CSV table of C-alpha atoms in Angstrom, one decimal:
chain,number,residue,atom,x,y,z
A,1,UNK,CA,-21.4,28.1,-13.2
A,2,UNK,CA,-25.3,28.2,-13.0
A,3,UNK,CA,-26.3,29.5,-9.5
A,4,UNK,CA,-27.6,26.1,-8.6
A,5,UNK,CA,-24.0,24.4,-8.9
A,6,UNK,CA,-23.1,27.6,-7.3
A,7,UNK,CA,-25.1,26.9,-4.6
A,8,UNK,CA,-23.8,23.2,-4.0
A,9,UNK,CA,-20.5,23.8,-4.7
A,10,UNK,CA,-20.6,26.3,-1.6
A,11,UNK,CA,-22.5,23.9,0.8
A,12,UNK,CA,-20.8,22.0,3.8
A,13,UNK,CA,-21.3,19.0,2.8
A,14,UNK,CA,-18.7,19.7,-0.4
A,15,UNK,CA,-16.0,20.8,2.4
A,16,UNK,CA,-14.0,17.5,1.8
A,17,UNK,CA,-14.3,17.3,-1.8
A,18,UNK,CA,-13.3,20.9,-2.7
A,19,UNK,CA,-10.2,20.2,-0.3
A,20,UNK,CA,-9.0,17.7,-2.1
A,21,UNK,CA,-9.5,18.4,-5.8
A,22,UNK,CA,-10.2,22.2,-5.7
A,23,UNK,CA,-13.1,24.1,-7.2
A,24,UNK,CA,-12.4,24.0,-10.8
A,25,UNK,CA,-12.4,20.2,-10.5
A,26,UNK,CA,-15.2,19.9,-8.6
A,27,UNK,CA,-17.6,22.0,-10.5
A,28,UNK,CA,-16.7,19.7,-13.7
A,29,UNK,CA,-17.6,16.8,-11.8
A,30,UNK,CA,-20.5,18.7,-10.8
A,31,UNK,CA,-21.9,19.3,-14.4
A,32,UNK,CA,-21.0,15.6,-15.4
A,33,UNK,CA,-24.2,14.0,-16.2
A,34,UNK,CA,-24.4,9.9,-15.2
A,35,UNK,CA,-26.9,7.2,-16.3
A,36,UNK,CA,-26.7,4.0,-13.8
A,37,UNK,CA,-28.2,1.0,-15.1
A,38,UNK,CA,-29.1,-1.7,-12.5
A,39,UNK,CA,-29.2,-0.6,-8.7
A,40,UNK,CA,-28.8,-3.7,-7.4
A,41,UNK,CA,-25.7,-5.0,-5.5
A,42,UNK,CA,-23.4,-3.3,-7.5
A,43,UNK,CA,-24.7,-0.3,-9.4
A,44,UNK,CA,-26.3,1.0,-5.6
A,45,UNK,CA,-23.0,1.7,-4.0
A,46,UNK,CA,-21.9,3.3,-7.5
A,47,UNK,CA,-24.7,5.7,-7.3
A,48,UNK,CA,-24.4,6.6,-3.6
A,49,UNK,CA,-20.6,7.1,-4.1
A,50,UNK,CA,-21.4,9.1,-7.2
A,51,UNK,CA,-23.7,11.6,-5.4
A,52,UNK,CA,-21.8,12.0,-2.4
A,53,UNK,CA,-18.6,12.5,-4.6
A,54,UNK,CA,-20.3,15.4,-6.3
A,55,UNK,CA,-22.5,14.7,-9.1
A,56,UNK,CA,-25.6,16.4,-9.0
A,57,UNK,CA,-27.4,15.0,-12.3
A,58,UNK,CA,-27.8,11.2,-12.3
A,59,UNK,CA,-30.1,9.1,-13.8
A,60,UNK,CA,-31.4,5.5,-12.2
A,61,UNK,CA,-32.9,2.5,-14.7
A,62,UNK,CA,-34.4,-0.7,-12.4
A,63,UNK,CA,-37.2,-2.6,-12.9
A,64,UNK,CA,-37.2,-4.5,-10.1
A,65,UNK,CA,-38.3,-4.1,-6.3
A,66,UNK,CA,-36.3,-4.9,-3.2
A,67,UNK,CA,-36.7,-8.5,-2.1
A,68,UNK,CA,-35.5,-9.8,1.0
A,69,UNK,CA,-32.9,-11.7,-0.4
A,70,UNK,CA,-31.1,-8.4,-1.5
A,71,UNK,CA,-30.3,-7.4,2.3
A,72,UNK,CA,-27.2,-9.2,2.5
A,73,UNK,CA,-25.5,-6.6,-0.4
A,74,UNK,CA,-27.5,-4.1,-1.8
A,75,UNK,CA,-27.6,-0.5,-0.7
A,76,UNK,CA,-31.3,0.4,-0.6
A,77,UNK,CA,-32.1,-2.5,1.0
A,78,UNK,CA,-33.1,-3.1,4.3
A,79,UNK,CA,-36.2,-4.6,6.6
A,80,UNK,CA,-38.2,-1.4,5.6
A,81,UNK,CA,-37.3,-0.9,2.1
A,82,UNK,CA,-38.7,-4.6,1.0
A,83,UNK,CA,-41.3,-4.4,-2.0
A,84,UNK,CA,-40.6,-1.4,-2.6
A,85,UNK,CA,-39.1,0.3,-6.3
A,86,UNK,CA,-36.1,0.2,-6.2
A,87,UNK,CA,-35.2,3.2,-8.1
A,88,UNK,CA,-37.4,5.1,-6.2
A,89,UNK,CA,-36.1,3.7,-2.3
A,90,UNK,CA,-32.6,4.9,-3.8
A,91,UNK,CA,-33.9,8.0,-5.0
A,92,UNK,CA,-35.0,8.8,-1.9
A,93,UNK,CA,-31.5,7.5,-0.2
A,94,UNK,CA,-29.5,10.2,-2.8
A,95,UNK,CA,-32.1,12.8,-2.5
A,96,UNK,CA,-31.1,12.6,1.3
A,97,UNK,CA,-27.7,13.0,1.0
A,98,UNK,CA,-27.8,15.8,-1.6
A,99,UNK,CA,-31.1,17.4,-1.4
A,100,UNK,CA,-30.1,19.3,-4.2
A,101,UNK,CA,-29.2,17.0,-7.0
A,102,UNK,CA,-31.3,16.0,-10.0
A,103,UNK,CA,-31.9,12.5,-9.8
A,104,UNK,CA,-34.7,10.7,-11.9
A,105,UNK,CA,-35.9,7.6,-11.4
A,106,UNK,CA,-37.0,5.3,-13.9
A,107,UNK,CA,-38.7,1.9,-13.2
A,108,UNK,CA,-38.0,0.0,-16.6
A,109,UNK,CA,-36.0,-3.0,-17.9
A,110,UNK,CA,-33.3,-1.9,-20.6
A,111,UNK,CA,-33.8,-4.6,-23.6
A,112,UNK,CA,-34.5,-4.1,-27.2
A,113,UNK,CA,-38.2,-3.2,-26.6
A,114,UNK,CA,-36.8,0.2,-24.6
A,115,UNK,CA,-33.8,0.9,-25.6
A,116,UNK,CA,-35.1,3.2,-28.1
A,117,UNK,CA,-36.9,5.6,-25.3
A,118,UNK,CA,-33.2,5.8,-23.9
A,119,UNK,CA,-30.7,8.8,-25.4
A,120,UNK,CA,-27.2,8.0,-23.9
A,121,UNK,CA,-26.2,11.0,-26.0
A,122,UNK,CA,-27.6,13.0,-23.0
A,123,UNK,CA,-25.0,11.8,-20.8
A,124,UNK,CA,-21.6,12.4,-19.7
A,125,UNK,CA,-21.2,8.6,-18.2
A,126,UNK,CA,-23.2,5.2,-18.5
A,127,UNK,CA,-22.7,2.7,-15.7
A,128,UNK,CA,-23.5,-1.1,-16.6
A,129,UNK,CA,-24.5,-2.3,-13.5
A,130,UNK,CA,-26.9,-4.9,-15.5
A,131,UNK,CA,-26.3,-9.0,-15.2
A,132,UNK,CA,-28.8,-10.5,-17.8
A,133,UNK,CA,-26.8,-11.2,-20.6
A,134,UNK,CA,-28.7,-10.1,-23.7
A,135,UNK,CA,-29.8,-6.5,-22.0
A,136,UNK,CA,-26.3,-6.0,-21.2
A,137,UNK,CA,-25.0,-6.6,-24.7
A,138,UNK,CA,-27.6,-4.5,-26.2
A,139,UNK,CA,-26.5,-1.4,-23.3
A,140,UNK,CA,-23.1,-2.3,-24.6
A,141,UNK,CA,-22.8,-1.8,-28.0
A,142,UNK,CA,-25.3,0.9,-28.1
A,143,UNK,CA,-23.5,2.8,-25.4
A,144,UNK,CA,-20.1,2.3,-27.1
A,145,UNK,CA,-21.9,3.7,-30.4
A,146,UNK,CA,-23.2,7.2,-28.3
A,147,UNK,CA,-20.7,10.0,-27.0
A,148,UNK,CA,-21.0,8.7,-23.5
A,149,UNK,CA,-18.2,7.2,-22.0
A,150,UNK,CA,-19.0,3.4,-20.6
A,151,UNK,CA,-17.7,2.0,-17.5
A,152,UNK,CA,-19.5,-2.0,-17.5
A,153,UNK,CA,-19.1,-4.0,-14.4
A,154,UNK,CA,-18.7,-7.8,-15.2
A,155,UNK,CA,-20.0,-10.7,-12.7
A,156,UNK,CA,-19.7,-9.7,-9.2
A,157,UNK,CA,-21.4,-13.1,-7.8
A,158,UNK,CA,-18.9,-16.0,-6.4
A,159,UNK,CA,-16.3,-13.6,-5.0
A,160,UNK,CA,-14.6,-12.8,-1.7
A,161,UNK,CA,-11.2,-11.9,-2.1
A,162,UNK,CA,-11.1,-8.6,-3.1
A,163,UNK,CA,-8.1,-8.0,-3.6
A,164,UNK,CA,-8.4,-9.5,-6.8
A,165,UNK,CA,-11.0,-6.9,-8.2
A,166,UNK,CA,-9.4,-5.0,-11.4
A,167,UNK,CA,-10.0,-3.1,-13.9
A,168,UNK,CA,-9.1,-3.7,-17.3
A,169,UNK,CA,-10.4,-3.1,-20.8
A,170,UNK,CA,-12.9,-5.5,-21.5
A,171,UNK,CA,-11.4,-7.5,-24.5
A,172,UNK,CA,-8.4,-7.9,-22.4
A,173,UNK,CA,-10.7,-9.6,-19.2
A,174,UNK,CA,-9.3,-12.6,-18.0
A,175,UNK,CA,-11.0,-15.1,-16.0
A,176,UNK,CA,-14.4,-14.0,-15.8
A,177,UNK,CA,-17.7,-15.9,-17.4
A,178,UNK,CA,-19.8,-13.3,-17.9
A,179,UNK,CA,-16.9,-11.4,-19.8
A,180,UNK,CA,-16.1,-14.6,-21.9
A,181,UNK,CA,-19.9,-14.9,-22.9
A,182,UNK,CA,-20.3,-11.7,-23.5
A,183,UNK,CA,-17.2,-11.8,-26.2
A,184,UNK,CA,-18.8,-15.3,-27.3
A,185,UNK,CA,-22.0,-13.5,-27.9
A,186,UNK,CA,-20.8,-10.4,-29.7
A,187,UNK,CA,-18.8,-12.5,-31.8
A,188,UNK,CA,-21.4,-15.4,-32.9
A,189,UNK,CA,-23.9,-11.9,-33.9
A,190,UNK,CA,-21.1,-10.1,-35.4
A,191,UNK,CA,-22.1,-7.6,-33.4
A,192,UNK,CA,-19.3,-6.4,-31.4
A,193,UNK,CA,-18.8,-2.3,-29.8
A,194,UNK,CA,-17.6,-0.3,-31.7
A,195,UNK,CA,-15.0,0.8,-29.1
A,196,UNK,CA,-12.6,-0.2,-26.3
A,197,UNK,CA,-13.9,0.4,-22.9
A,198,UNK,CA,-13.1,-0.6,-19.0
A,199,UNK,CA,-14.6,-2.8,-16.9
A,200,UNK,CA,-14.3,-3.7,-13.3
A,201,UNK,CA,-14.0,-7.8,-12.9
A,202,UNK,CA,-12.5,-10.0,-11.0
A,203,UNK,CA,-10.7,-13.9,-11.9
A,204,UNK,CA,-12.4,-15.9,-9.0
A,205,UNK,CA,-14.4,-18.3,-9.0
A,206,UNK,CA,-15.5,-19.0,-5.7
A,207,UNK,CA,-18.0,-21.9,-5.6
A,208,UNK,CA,-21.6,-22.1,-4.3
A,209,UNK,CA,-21.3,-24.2,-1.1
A,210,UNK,CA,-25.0,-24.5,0.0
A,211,UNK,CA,-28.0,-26.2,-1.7
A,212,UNK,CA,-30.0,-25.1,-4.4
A,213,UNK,CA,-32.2,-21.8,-3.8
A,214,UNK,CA,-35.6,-22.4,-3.9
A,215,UNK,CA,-37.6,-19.4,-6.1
A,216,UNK,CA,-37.8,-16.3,-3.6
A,217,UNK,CA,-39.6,-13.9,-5.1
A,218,UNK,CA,-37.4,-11.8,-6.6
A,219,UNK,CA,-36.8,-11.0,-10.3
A,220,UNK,CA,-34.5,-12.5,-12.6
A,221,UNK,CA,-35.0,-11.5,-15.7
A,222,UNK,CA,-34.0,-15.3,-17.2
A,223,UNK,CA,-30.8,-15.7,-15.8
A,224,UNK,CA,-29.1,-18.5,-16.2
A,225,UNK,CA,-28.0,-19.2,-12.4
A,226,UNK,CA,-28.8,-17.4,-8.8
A,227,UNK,CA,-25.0,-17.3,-7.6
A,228,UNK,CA,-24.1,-16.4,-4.0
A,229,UNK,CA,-22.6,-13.1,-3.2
A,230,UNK,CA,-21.1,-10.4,-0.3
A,231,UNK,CA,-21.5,-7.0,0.4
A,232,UNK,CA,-17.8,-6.3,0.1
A,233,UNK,CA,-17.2,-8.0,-2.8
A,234,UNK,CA,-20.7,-5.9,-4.9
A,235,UNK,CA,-19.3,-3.3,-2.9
A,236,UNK,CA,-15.9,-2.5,-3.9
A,237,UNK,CA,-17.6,-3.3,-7.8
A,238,UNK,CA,-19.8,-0.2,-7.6
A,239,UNK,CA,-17.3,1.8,-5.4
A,240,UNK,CA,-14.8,1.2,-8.6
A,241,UNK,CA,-17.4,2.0,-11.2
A,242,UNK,CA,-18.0,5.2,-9.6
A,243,UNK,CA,-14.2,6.0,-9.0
A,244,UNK,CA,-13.4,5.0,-13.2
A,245,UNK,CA,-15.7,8.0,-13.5
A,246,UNK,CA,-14.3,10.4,-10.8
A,247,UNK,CA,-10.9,9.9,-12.1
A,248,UNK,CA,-11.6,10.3,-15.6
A,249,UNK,CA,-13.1,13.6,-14.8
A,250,UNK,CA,-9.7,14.5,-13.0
A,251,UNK,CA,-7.8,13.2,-16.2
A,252,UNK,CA,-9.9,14.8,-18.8
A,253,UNK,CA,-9.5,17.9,-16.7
């Protein structure tokens, strides 16, 4: 154990976490290194539950800023956060709860003009928390072809009942768009991962009852649809992402 882990692993704020799973557990989740990409409504409360679940070395990929419209269900975002980067507002947030974690920022898109600058060797875990479809088939399959392990969120909009958030492996998804057009895109490319991973998804469909949403300044990297969403809902996504990597820890260990 390097004296910095040593260090955390000894602070207060670990009291809970070393009751529970002990201190040969948590000093492996404590080296675990974790690449979140998206920090929006779903990959924010991944992050945040990473760090305050132990793991001190996480990376953060966004190239967006925090719009207005993000208050009702991301993390980071709130009256005084708006405009700003927001891999660096939930830097900040993380560096907060665990002044002594390594957490980097970066402010860029993930598509097939950066993917290249990324290594996902370097990691432990990559989170998909990304919902344009052709970046998150690229993080995909180019994840599934590193050591990291992948844990992908699928669409998270149109959803209240959450007791009908899963996880399953992502060939075996069932009832969710962005899973099926994912598949219908790896498939038409014959491009498809080169290995089986999980993913957190959900079957409903609720619909959009209000009208049309007007442009508001946010960015959407060409999505096909803005689709209404809840905090609980993006939420319990995240909170699932970051427990698919918790408990693998605890099984691998």
């Amino acid at each position: 154990m390097h004296n910095s882990q040593f260090k955390m692993i000894e602070n207060p704020r670990f009291n809970r976490l070393k009751l529970l799973l002990g201190d040969d557990v948590l000093n492996c989740v404590m080296s675990k290194r974790v690449i979140v990409f998206g920090v929006g409504g779903v990959g924010s409360w991944c992050a945040e539950s990473l760090v305050r679940s132990g793991i001190c070395d996480i990376t953060l990929v966004d190239a967006d800023k925090v719009c207005v419209t993000n208050i009702n269900r991301q993390l980071l975002a709130t009256t005084s956060t708006i405009d700003g980067v927001k891999v660096e507002v939930m830097k900040r947030r993380l560096l907060d709860i665990n002044p002594d974690a390594q957490v980097t920022a970066l402010e860029k898109r993930y598509d097939e003009s950066t993917a290249s600058r990324f290594n996902l060797n370097d990691y432990d875990y990559v989170i998909d928390a990304i919902d344009t479809l052709a970046d998150k088939a690229l993080l995909i399959r180019n994840a599934c072809d590193s050591s990291a392990t992948l844990f992908a969120s699928m669409g998270a909009a149109l959803k209240t009942d959450s007791s009908r958030i899963s996880v399953a492996e992502f060939w075996k998804v069932q009832g969710c768009p962005l899973a099926a057009a994912l598949r219908r895109r790896f498939k038409r490319s014959g491009q498809s991962p080169s290995r089986k991973f999980k993913c957190v998804y959900s079957d409903e469909i609720f619909p959009n009852r209000g009208g049309d949403v007007e442009a508001d300044g946010s960015m959407t990297f060409n999505k096909v649809a803005i689709n209404g969403t809840l905090a609980h809902t993006t939420a319990i996504f995240g909170l699932k992402l970051a427990e698919l990597v918790i408990t693998d820890v605890l099984k691998r260990k």
